Amino acid sequence: MTTYLGSTAASSGLLLPPSTARSSLCSPYSSSLKCLKSSTSISHLFLNKRRSSAINVTGGSYRYNTLLVCAASDPDQLKSAREDIKQLLKTKFCHPLLVRLGWHDAGTYNKDIEEWPQRGGANGSLRFEVELKHGANAGLVNALNIIQPIKDKYSNVTYADLFQLASATAIEEAGGPKIPMKYGRVDVTGPEQCPEEGRLPDAGPPSPGDHLKKVFYRMGLNDKEIVALSGAHTLGRSRPERSGWGKPETKYTKDGPGEPGGQSWTVQWLKFDNSYFKDIKAKKDEDLLVLPTDAVLFEDPSFKVYAEKYAEDLEAFFKDYADAHAKLSNLGAKFDPPEGIVIDSDAPKAEPEKFVAAKYSTGKRELSDAMKQKIRAEYESIGGSPDKPLPTNYFLNIIIVIGVLAILTYLLGN
């Protein structure tokens, strides 16, 4: 299986096959890994406490720690965790790795399975050893190593939320669009709830276009969303010793930032823009990676229309990508509260309806409520009300009467 998005600390691509990638995973007898430590501070503010077990790699072997997991995340802790993630990105340059972490937790979703958590999706299951060992997740233990201290610090944030928060923040901090995220995802409670291996896409299948459609259609995504999400390959690198794809290094990766080496899809592989589409279309730089699942975006007619559009229109790409990323991050998730938690205070406010005469002159039997309120406000501003008519202007009435009489007299005289 493949990985979704390349990392800087453990670089691998959005659609990379396992090949030799499994060598980067920690083994049960590894002595150097200290990932996935369970939080020792359990807050009394948990909305719903339950027993769970999480993998802890210490002392040369895996062991499971019992801990309490909250059913929903605390908004204030989510905001603080986001600030810590921003600082982490400035020092670790791990934007692609964190994007991939969120994608791989959500990308196991199967729309044909109704039950949670059997349907997969964004539920925090990627923290368990059984899922970490999936070939598509090679190297993601490094992402968990990086982000675990933040989880320890903010125990009222679920793993499912933290993975998606890190992914969206990485996109935004790399110069990408603002992702309309919501939080409150419930975590699975044990490794037995992890999805089976095989739900994530390959990079070099016999028929790349059909393969992408099969995998992403199963998630409930369409052709436009497949192409838009593929554009996230503007971030990251592939390492042949881990994935079997790419060059050991290029002129764009030999000096980092982060750990040197690997082959990137774009020249500035820590900058989120539409270079991915432009570079695939140009086919001019041999130092840039193009996988079969990348090339097919300009070959398959149902993909090509969007790939061509995004290569020319950055604004359109950003809009469609933000929508697709948000949709992916919610796949399969169970939210508590059901409507989710929004932590951004700068969400766009609804603007009052503008008056357009044509909208009300034909084809409308009744004015909208907004327009009724607007007319009533204007009526009341000059002294009228539903219970009181406008004050009579007697002088104006006399003038009108005199004018009418004068006209009648003239007409009768003639």
CSV table of C-alpha atoms in Angstrom, one decimal:
chain,number,residue,atom,x,y,z
A,1,MET,CA,0.0,0.0,0.0
A,2,THR,CA,1.0,3.6,-0.2
A,3,THR,CA,1.4,6.6,1.8
A,4,TYR,CA,-0.5,9.8,1.2
A,5,LEU,CA,1.9,12.6,1.7
A,6,GLY,CA,5.6,13.0,1.9
A,7,SER,CA,7.3,14.0,5.1
A,8,THR,CA,10.4,16.1,5.8
A,9,ALA,CA,11.5,14.0,8.8
A,10,ALA,CA,10.4,10.7,7.3
A,11,SER,CA,9.7,11.7,3.7
A,12,SER,CA,7.3,9.6,1.7
A,13,GLY,CA,4.7,10.6,-0.8
A,14,LEU,CA,0.9,10.9,-1.0
A,15,LEU,CA,0.6,7.7,-3.0
A,16,LEU,CA,3.7,5.7,-2.4
A,17,PRO,CA,3.8,1.9,-2.2
A,18,PRO,CA,5.4,0.0,0.6
A,19,SER,CA,8.3,-1.6,-1.1
A,20,THR,CA,11.2,-1.1,1.3
A,21,ALA,CA,9.2,1.4,3.3
A,22,ARG,CA,8.6,-1.0,6.2
A,23,SER,CA,12.1,-0.8,7.3
A,24,SER,CA,11.4,2.6,8.7
A,25,LEU,CA,8.8,1.3,11.1
A,26,CYS,CA,9.8,0.7,14.7
A,27,SER,CA,10.0,-3.0,15.6
A,28,PRO,CA,8.8,-4.6,18.9
A,29,TYR,CA,12.5,-4.7,20.0
A,30,SER,CA,13.5,-1.2,19.0
A,31,SER,CA,15.3,0.5,21.8
A,32,SER,CA,15.5,4.1,20.5
A,33,LEU,CA,11.8,5.0,20.0
A,34,LYS,CA,9.8,6.8,22.7
A,35,CYS,CA,6.6,7.5,20.9
A,36,LEU,CA,3.0,7.5,21.9
A,37,LYS,CA,3.4,8.0,25.6
A,38,SER,CA,0.2,8.0,27.5
A,39,SER,CA,-0.9,11.2,29.2
A,40,THR,CA,-0.4,11.1,33.0
A,41,SER,CA,-2.7,14.0,33.7
A,42,ILE,CA,-6.4,13.3,33.3
A,43,SER,CA,-8.6,16.3,33.5
A,44,HIS,CA,-11.9,16.4,35.4
A,45,LEU,CA,-13.4,18.3,32.5
A,46,PHE,CA,-13.7,15.2,30.3
A,47,LEU,CA,-17.2,15.1,28.8
A,48,ASN,CA,-17.3,11.4,28.7
A,49,LYS,CA,-14.6,9.2,30.3
A,50,ARG,CA,-13.9,5.7,29.1
A,51,ARG,CA,-11.2,3.2,29.4
A,52,SER,CA,-8.8,2.8,26.5
A,53,SER,CA,-5.3,1.5,25.7
A,54,ALA,CA,-2.7,3.2,23.6
A,55,ILE,CA,0.7,1.9,22.4
A,56,ASN,CA,3.7,3.1,24.3
A,57,VAL,CA,7.2,2.3,22.9
A,58,THR,CA,9.7,2.4,25.7
A,59,GLY,CA,12.4,0.2,27.2
A,60,GLY,CA,12.9,-1.8,24.0
A,61,SER,CA,9.4,-3.3,23.7
A,62,TYR,CA,5.8,-2.4,23.1
A,63,ARG,CA,3.4,-2.2,26.0
A,64,TYR,CA,-0.2,-1.0,26.3
A,65,ASN,CA,-1.1,1.7,28.9
A,66,THR,CA,-4.6,2.0,30.2
A,67,LEU,CA,-5.8,5.6,30.1
A,68,LEU,CA,-9.0,7.6,30.1
A,69,VAL,CA,-10.0,9.1,26.8
A,70,CYS,CA,-12.5,11.9,26.5
A,71,ALA,CA,-15.3,11.7,24.0
A,72,ALA,CA,-14.9,15.3,22.8
A,73,SER,CA,-12.1,17.8,22.9
A,74,ASP,CA,-11.9,21.0,24.9
A,75,PRO,CA,-12.1,24.1,22.6
A,76,ASP,CA,-9.5,26.1,24.6
A,77,GLN,CA,-7.1,23.2,24.6
A,78,LEU,CA,-7.6,22.8,20.8
A,79,LYS,CA,-6.7,26.5,20.3
A,80,SER,CA,-3.6,26.2,22.5
A,81,ALA,CA,-2.6,22.9,20.8
A,82,ARG,CA,-2.8,24.7,17.4
A,83,GLU,CA,-0.4,27.4,18.6
A,84,ASP,CA,2.1,24.7,19.7
A,85,ILE,CA,1.8,23.0,16.3
A,86,LYS,CA,2.6,26.2,14.6
A,87,GLN,CA,5.8,26.5,16.7
A,88,LEU,CA,6.6,22.9,16.0
A,89,LEU,CA,6.4,23.5,12.2
A,90,LYS,CA,8.8,26.4,12.5
A,91,THR,CA,11.5,24.2,13.9
A,92,LYS,CA,10.9,20.7,12.5
A,93,PHE,CA,9.7,21.6,9.0
A,94,CYS,CA,7.4,18.7,9.3
A,95,HIS,CA,4.4,20.1,7.3
A,96,PRO,CA,4.1,17.2,4.8
A,97,LEU,CA,4.5,14.6,7.6
A,98,LEU,CA,1.6,16.1,9.6
A,99,VAL,CA,-0.6,16.4,6.6
A,100,ARG,CA,-0.1,12.8,5.8
A,101,LEU,CA,-0.8,11.8,9.5
A,102,GLY,CA,-4.3,13.4,9.2
A,103,TRP,CA,-5.0,12.0,5.8
A,104,HIS,CA,-4.1,8.4,6.7
A,105,ASP,CA,-6.3,8.4,9.8
A,106,ALA,CA,-9.3,9.6,7.8
A,107,GLY,CA,-8.5,7.9,4.5
A,108,THR,CA,-9.6,4.4,5.7
A,109,TYR,CA,-13.3,5.4,5.5
A,110,ASN,CA,-15.7,3.2,3.7
A,111,LYS,CA,-19.0,4.8,2.9
A,112,ASP,CA,-20.7,1.4,2.4
A,113,ILE,CA,-20.2,0.5,6.1
A,114,GLU,CA,-22.6,2.3,8.4
A,115,GLU,CA,-21.4,1.2,11.8
A,116,TRP,CA,-18.8,3.2,13.8
A,117,PRO,CA,-15.9,2.5,14.0
A,118,GLN,CA,-16.0,-0.4,11.5
A,119,ARG,CA,-16.4,2.2,8.7
A,120,GLY,CA,-13.0,3.6,9.4
A,121,GLY,CA,-12.2,7.2,9.0
A,122,ALA,CA,-11.0,10.0,11.4
A,123,ASN,CA,-11.2,8.2,14.7
A,124,GLY,CA,-7.6,8.2,16.1
A,125,SER,CA,-7.0,4.5,15.3
A,126,LEU,CA,-3.7,5.3,13.7
A,127,ARG,CA,-2.0,5.6,17.1
A,128,PHE,CA,-2.1,1.8,17.6
A,129,GLU,CA,0.7,-0.6,16.6
A,130,VAL,CA,-1.5,-2.8,14.4
A,131,GLU,CA,-2.4,0.1,12.1
A,132,LEU,CA,1.0,1.7,12.2
A,133,LYS,CA,2.4,-1.5,10.8
A,134,HIS,CA,0.3,-1.2,7.6
A,135,GLY,CA,2.7,-0.7,4.7
A,136,ALA,CA,0.9,2.5,3.7
A,137,ASN,CA,1.8,4.0,7.1
A,138,ALA,CA,5.5,3.4,6.9
A,139,GLY,CA,7.3,6.2,8.8
A,140,LEU,CA,4.3,7.7,10.4
A,141,VAL,CA,5.6,6.6,13.8
A,142,ASN,CA,7.9,9.6,13.4
A,143,ALA,CA,4.9,11.9,13.1
A,144,LEU,CA,3.5,10.4,16.3
A,145,ASN,CA,6.9,10.9,18.0
A,146,ILE,CA,6.8,14.6,17.0
A,147,ILE,CA,3.2,15.3,18.0
A,148,GLN,CA,2.9,13.1,21.2
A,149,PRO,CA,4.3,15.8,23.6
A,150,ILE,CA,1.4,18.1,22.4
A,151,LYS,CA,-1.0,15.3,23.2
A,152,ASP,CA,0.5,14.8,26.6
A,153,LYS,CA,0.2,18.5,27.3
A,154,TYR,CA,-3.4,18.8,26.2
A,155,SER,CA,-5.1,15.7,27.5
A,156,ASN,CA,-8.6,17.0,26.7
A,157,VAL,CA,-7.9,16.8,23.0
A,158,THR,CA,-8.6,13.5,21.3
A,159,TYR,CA,-6.1,11.8,19.0
A,160,ALA,CA,-8.6,12.0,16.2
A,161,ASP,CA,-8.9,15.8,16.6
A,162,LEU,CA,-5.2,16.3,17.1
A,163,PHE,CA,-4.3,14.4,13.9
A,164,GLN,CA,-6.7,16.6,11.9
A,165,LEU,CA,-5.8,19.8,13.6
A,166,ALA,CA,-2.1,19.2,12.8
A,167,SER,CA,-2.9,18.4,9.2
A,168,ALA,CA,-5.0,21.5,8.6
A,169,THR,CA,-2.6,23.7,10.5
A,170,ALA,CA,0.3,22.4,8.4
A,171,ILE,CA,-1.5,23.3,5.2
A,172,GLU,CA,-2.3,26.8,6.4
A,173,GLU,CA,1.2,27.5,7.8
A,174,ALA,CA,2.7,26.4,4.4
A,175,GLY,CA,0.8,29.2,2.7
A,176,GLY,CA,-2.2,27.2,1.8
A,177,PRO,CA,-5.9,28.1,2.2
A,178,LYS,CA,-7.8,28.3,5.5
A,179,ILE,CA,-9.5,25.0,6.0
A,180,PRO,CA,-13.1,25.2,7.4
A,181,MET,CA,-12.5,22.7,10.2
A,182,LYS,CA,-14.7,21.4,13.0
A,183,TYR,CA,-13.6,19.3,16.0
A,184,GLY,CA,-15.1,17.0,18.6
A,185,ARG,CA,-14.1,13.6,17.0
A,186,VAL,CA,-14.4,10.6,19.3
A,187,ASP,CA,-11.4,8.3,19.6
A,188,VAL,CA,-11.6,4.5,19.2
A,189,THR,CA,-10.7,2.8,22.4
A,190,GLY,CA,-8.5,-0.1,21.4
A,191,PRO,CA,-6.4,-1.7,18.6
A,192,GLU,CA,-9.2,-4.2,17.8
A,193,GLN,CA,-11.1,-1.3,16.4
A,194,CYS,CA,-8.5,-0.5,13.7
A,195,PRO,CA,-9.5,-1.0,10.1
A,196,GLU,CA,-8.0,-3.9,8.1
A,197,GLU,CA,-5.0,-3.2,5.9
A,198,GLY,CA,-5.6,-2.3,2.2
A,199,ARG,CA,-7.9,0.7,2.3
A,200,LEU,CA,-5.3,3.3,1.1
A,201,PRO,CA,-4.2,3.9,-2.5
A,202,ASP,CA,-1.1,2.7,-4.4
A,203,ALA,CA,1.2,4.8,-6.5
A,204,GLY,CA,1.9,2.5,-9.4
A,205,PRO,CA,-1.1,0.2,-10.1
A,206,PRO,CA,-1.7,-1.2,-13.6
A,207,SER,CA,-4.5,1.3,-14.2
A,208,PRO,CA,-3.8,4.4,-12.1
A,209,GLY,CA,-7.0,6.3,-13.0
A,210,ASP,CA,-9.3,3.4,-12.2
A,211,HIS,CA,-7.4,2.7,-9.0
A,212,LEU,CA,-7.7,6.2,-7.7
A,213,LYS,CA,-11.4,6.3,-8.5
A,214,LYS,CA,-12.1,3.0,-6.9
A,215,VAL,CA,-10.3,4.0,-3.6
A,216,PHE,CA,-11.6,7.6,-3.4
A,217,TYR,CA,-15.1,6.8,-4.6
A,218,ARG,CA,-15.3,4.3,-1.7
A,219,MET,CA,-14.7,7.2,0.6
A,220,GLY,CA,-17.5,9.2,-1.0
A,221,LEU,CA,-15.2,11.6,-2.9
A,222,ASN,CA,-15.6,12.7,-6.5
A,223,ASP,CA,-13.3,13.4,-9.4
A,224,LYS,CA,-12.8,17.1,-8.5
A,225,GLU,CA,-12.0,16.3,-4.9
A,226,ILE,CA,-9.5,13.6,-6.0
A,227,VAL,CA,-7.6,16.0,-8.2
A,228,ALA,CA,-7.8,18.9,-5.6
A,229,LEU,CA,-6.4,16.6,-2.9
A,230,SER,CA,-3.7,15.3,-5.2
A,231,GLY,CA,-2.5,18.9,-5.3
A,232,ALA,CA,-1.2,18.6,-1.8
A,233,HIS,CA,1.8,16.9,-3.4
A,234,THR,CA,3.1,20.4,-3.8
A,235,LEU,CA,4.5,19.6,-0.3
A,236,GLY,CA,6.9,16.8,0.6
A,237,ARG,CA,9.4,14.3,-0.8
A,238,SER,CA,9.8,10.6,-1.6
A,239,ARG,CA,12.7,8.5,-0.4
A,240,PRO,CA,13.6,5.4,-2.4
A,241,GLU,CA,15.1,3.6,0.6
A,242,ARG,CA,11.7,3.9,2.3
A,243,SER,CA,9.1,3.8,-0.4
A,244,GLY,CA,10.9,2.5,-3.5
A,245,TRP,CA,10.1,5.7,-5.4
A,246,GLY,CA,12.2,8.7,-6.2
A,247,LYS,CA,15.8,9.6,-6.2
A,248,PRO,CA,18.1,9.5,-3.2
A,249,GLU,CA,18.5,13.3,-3.5
A,250,THR,CA,18.2,16.2,-6.0
A,251,LYS,CA,19.4,19.7,-6.2
A,252,TYR,CA,16.2,20.7,-4.5
A,253,THR,CA,16.5,18.4,-1.5
A,254,LYS,CA,20.2,17.8,-0.8
A,255,ASP,CA,20.4,20.7,1.7
A,256,GLY,CA,17.1,20.2,3.4
A,257,PRO,CA,15.4,22.0,5.2
A,258,GLY,CA,15.0,19.2,7.7
A,259,GLU,CA,16.7,16.0,6.9
A,260,PRO,CA,18.4,16.2,3.5
A,261,GLY,CA,17.6,13.9,0.6
A,262,GLY,CA,14.7,12.4,-1.3
A,263,GLN,CA,12.9,13.6,-4.4
A,264,SER,CA,10.2,16.3,-4.3
A,265,TRP,CA,7.3,16.9,-6.6
A,266,THR,CA,8.0,20.7,-6.6
A,267,VAL,CA,11.0,23.0,-6.3
A,268,GLN,CA,9.7,24.7,-3.2
A,269,TRP,CA,8.4,21.6,-1.5
A,270,LEU,CA,7.4,23.4,1.8
A,271,LYS,CA,5.3,26.0,0.0
A,272,PHE,CA,1.7,25.2,-0.7
A,273,ASP,CA,0.5,26.5,-4.1
A,274,ASN,CA,-0.4,25.1,-7.5
A,275,SER,CA,3.2,24.3,-8.6
A,276,TYR,CA,2.4,20.6,-8.5
A,277,PHE,CA,-0.1,20.9,-11.4
A,278,LYS,CA,2.2,23.3,-13.4
A,279,ASP,CA,5.2,21.1,-13.1
A,280,ILE,CA,3.4,17.9,-14.1
A,281,LYS,CA,2.0,19.7,-17.1
A,282,ALA,CA,5.3,21.2,-18.1
A,283,LYS,CA,7.3,17.9,-17.8
A,284,LYS,CA,10.6,19.8,-18.0
A,285,ASP,CA,12.5,19.0,-14.8
A,286,GLU,CA,13.8,15.5,-14.3
A,287,ASP,CA,14.7,16.3,-10.7
A,288,LEU,CA,11.0,16.6,-9.9
A,289,LEU,CA,9.0,13.4,-9.1
A,290,VAL,CA,6.0,12.4,-11.2
A,291,LEU,CA,4.3,9.1,-10.1
A,292,PRO,CA,1.9,7.2,-12.3
A,293,THR,CA,-0.9,8.5,-10.1
A,294,ASP,CA,0.3,12.0,-10.7
A,295,ALA,CA,0.6,11.7,-14.5
A,296,VAL,CA,-2.9,10.3,-14.9
A,297,LEU,CA,-4.4,13.5,-13.7
A,298,PHE,CA,-3.5,15.0,-17.1
A,299,GLU,CA,-4.4,11.8,-19.0
A,300,ASP,CA,-7.8,10.8,-17.7
A,301,PRO,CA,-10.5,13.0,-19.2
A,302,SER,CA,-12.5,13.2,-16.0
A,303,PHE,CA,-9.4,14.3,-14.0
A,304,LYS,CA,-7.8,16.5,-16.7
A,305,VAL,CA,-10.4,19.2,-16.8
A,306,TYR,CA,-9.7,20.0,-13.1
A,307,ALA,CA,-5.9,19.5,-13.3
A,308,GLU,CA,-5.8,22.0,-16.2
A,309,LYS,CA,-7.9,24.4,-14.3
A,310,TYR,CA,-5.8,24.3,-11.2
A,311,ALA,CA,-2.6,24.7,-13.1
A,312,GLU,CA,-3.9,28.1,-14.3
A,313,ASP,CA,-6.1,29.3,-11.4
A,314,LEU,CA,-4.5,29.3,-8.0
A,315,GLU,CA,-7.7,30.8,-6.4
A,316,ALA,CA,-9.9,28.0,-7.8
A,317,PHE,CA,-7.4,25.4,-6.5
A,318,PHE,CA,-7.3,26.9,-3.0
A,319,LYS,CA,-11.1,27.0,-2.8
A,320,ASP,CA,-11.7,23.4,-4.0
A,321,TYR,CA,-8.7,22.1,-1.9
A,322,ALA,CA,-10.0,23.7,1.3
A,323,ASP,CA,-13.5,22.1,0.8
A,324,ALA,CA,-12.0,18.7,-0.1
A,325,HIS,CA,-9.6,18.7,2.8
A,326,ALA,CA,-12.4,19.6,5.3
A,327,LYS,CA,-14.6,16.8,3.8
A,328,LEU,CA,-11.8,14.3,4.1
A,329,SER,CA,-11.1,15.2,7.7
A,330,ASN,CA,-14.7,14.5,8.7
A,331,LEU,CA,-15.0,11.1,7.0
A,332,GLY,CA,-16.2,8.4,9.3
A,333,ALA,CA,-15.9,10.6,12.4
A,334,LYS,CA,-18.3,10.4,15.3
A,335,PHE,CA,-18.7,13.9,16.8
A,336,ASP,CA,-19.5,14.9,20.3
A,337,PRO,CA,-21.4,17.2,20.3
A,338,PRO,CA,-23.0,15.9,17.0
A,339,GLU,CA,-22.7,19.3,15.3
A,340,GLY,CA,-19.0,19.5,16.1
A,341,ILE,CA,-16.9,22.2,17.7
A,342,VAL,CA,-15.7,25.3,15.7
A,343,ILE,CA,-12.7,27.1,17.3
A,344,ASP,CA,-12.1,29.8,14.7
A,345,SER,CA,-13.5,33.2,15.8
A,346,ASP,CA,-12.9,34.7,12.4
A,347,ALA,CA,-15.6,32.7,10.6
A,348,PRO,CA,-17.3,34.8,8.0
A,349,LYS,CA,-20.5,36.4,9.1
A,350,ALA,CA,-23.7,36.4,7.0
A,351,GLU,CA,-24.2,39.7,5.2
A,352,PRO,CA,-27.6,41.3,5.0
A,353,GLU,CA,-29.5,40.7,1.8
A,354,LYS,CA,-29.0,43.4,-0.9
A,355,PHE,CA,-32.0,44.8,-2.6
A,356,VAL,CA,-32.2,43.9,-6.3
A,357,ALA,CA,-35.4,45.3,-7.9
A,358,ALA,CA,-35.5,42.6,-10.6
A,359,LYS,CA,-35.5,39.9,-7.9
A,360,TYR,CA,-38.9,41.1,-6.7
A,361,SER,CA,-40.5,42.6,-9.8
A,362,THR,CA,-41.4,39.3,-11.5
A,363,GLY,CA,-41.8,35.7,-10.7
A,364,LYS,CA,-42.1,36.2,-7.0
A,365,ARG,CA,-45.4,36.0,-5.1
A,366,GLU,CA,-44.1,37.1,-1.8
A,367,LEU,CA,-41.1,39.2,-0.6
A,368,SER,CA,-38.4,37.4,1.4
A,369,ASP,CA,-38.4,37.9,5.2
A,370,ALA,CA,-35.2,39.9,5.0
A,371,MET,CA,-36.8,42.3,2.5
A,372,LYS,CA,-39.9,42.6,4.6
A,373,GLN,CA,-37.8,43.6,7.6
A,374,LYS,CA,-35.9,46.1,5.4
A,375,ILE,CA,-39.1,47.8,4.1
A,376,ARG,CA,-40.6,47.8,7.6
A,377,ALA,CA,-37.5,49.5,9.0
A,378,GLU,CA,-37.6,52.2,6.4
A,379,TYR,CA,-41.4,52.7,7.0
A,380,GLU,CA,-40.9,53.1,10.7
A,381,SER,CA,-37.9,55.5,10.2
A,382,ILE,CA,-40.3,58.1,8.8
A,383,GLY,CA,-42.9,57.7,11.5
A,384,GLY,CA,-45.0,54.8,10.4
A,385,SER,CA,-45.9,51.5,12.1
A,386,PRO,CA,-48.2,48.6,11.6
A,387,ASP,CA,-50.7,50.1,14.1
A,388,LYS,CA,-50.3,53.8,13.1
A,389,PRO,CA,-50.5,55.3,9.6
A,390,LEU,CA,-48.1,57.9,8.5
A,391,PRO,CA,-49.0,61.4,9.9
A,392,THR,CA,-51.2,63.4,7.4
A,393,ASN,CA,-49.7,66.5,5.8
A,394,TYR,CA,-52.8,68.7,5.6
A,395,PHE,CA,-51.1,71.5,3.7
A,396,LEU,CA,-50.0,69.0,1.0
A,397,ASN,CA,-53.6,67.6,0.8
A,398,ILE,CA,-55.1,71.1,0.3
A,399,ILE,CA,-52.7,71.8,-2.5
A,400,ILE,CA,-53.6,68.5,-4.2
A,401,VAL,CA,-57.4,69.2,-3.9
A,402,ILE,CA,-57.0,72.8,-5.3
A,403,GLY,CA,-54.9,71.3,-8.2
A,404,VAL,CA,-57.6,68.7,-9.0
A,405,LEU,CA,-60.4,71.3,-8.9
A,406,ALA,CA,-58.5,73.6,-11.2
A,407,ILE,CA,-58.0,70.8,-13.7
A,408,LEU,CA,-61.7,69.8,-13.6
A,409,THR,CA,-62.8,73.5,-14.0
A,410,TYR,CA,-60.6,73.9,-17.0
A,411,LEU,CA,-61.9,70.7,-18.6
A,412,LEU,CA,-65.5,71.5,-18.0
A,413,GLY,CA,-65.1,75.1,-19.2
A,414,ASN,CA,-63.8,73.8,-22.5
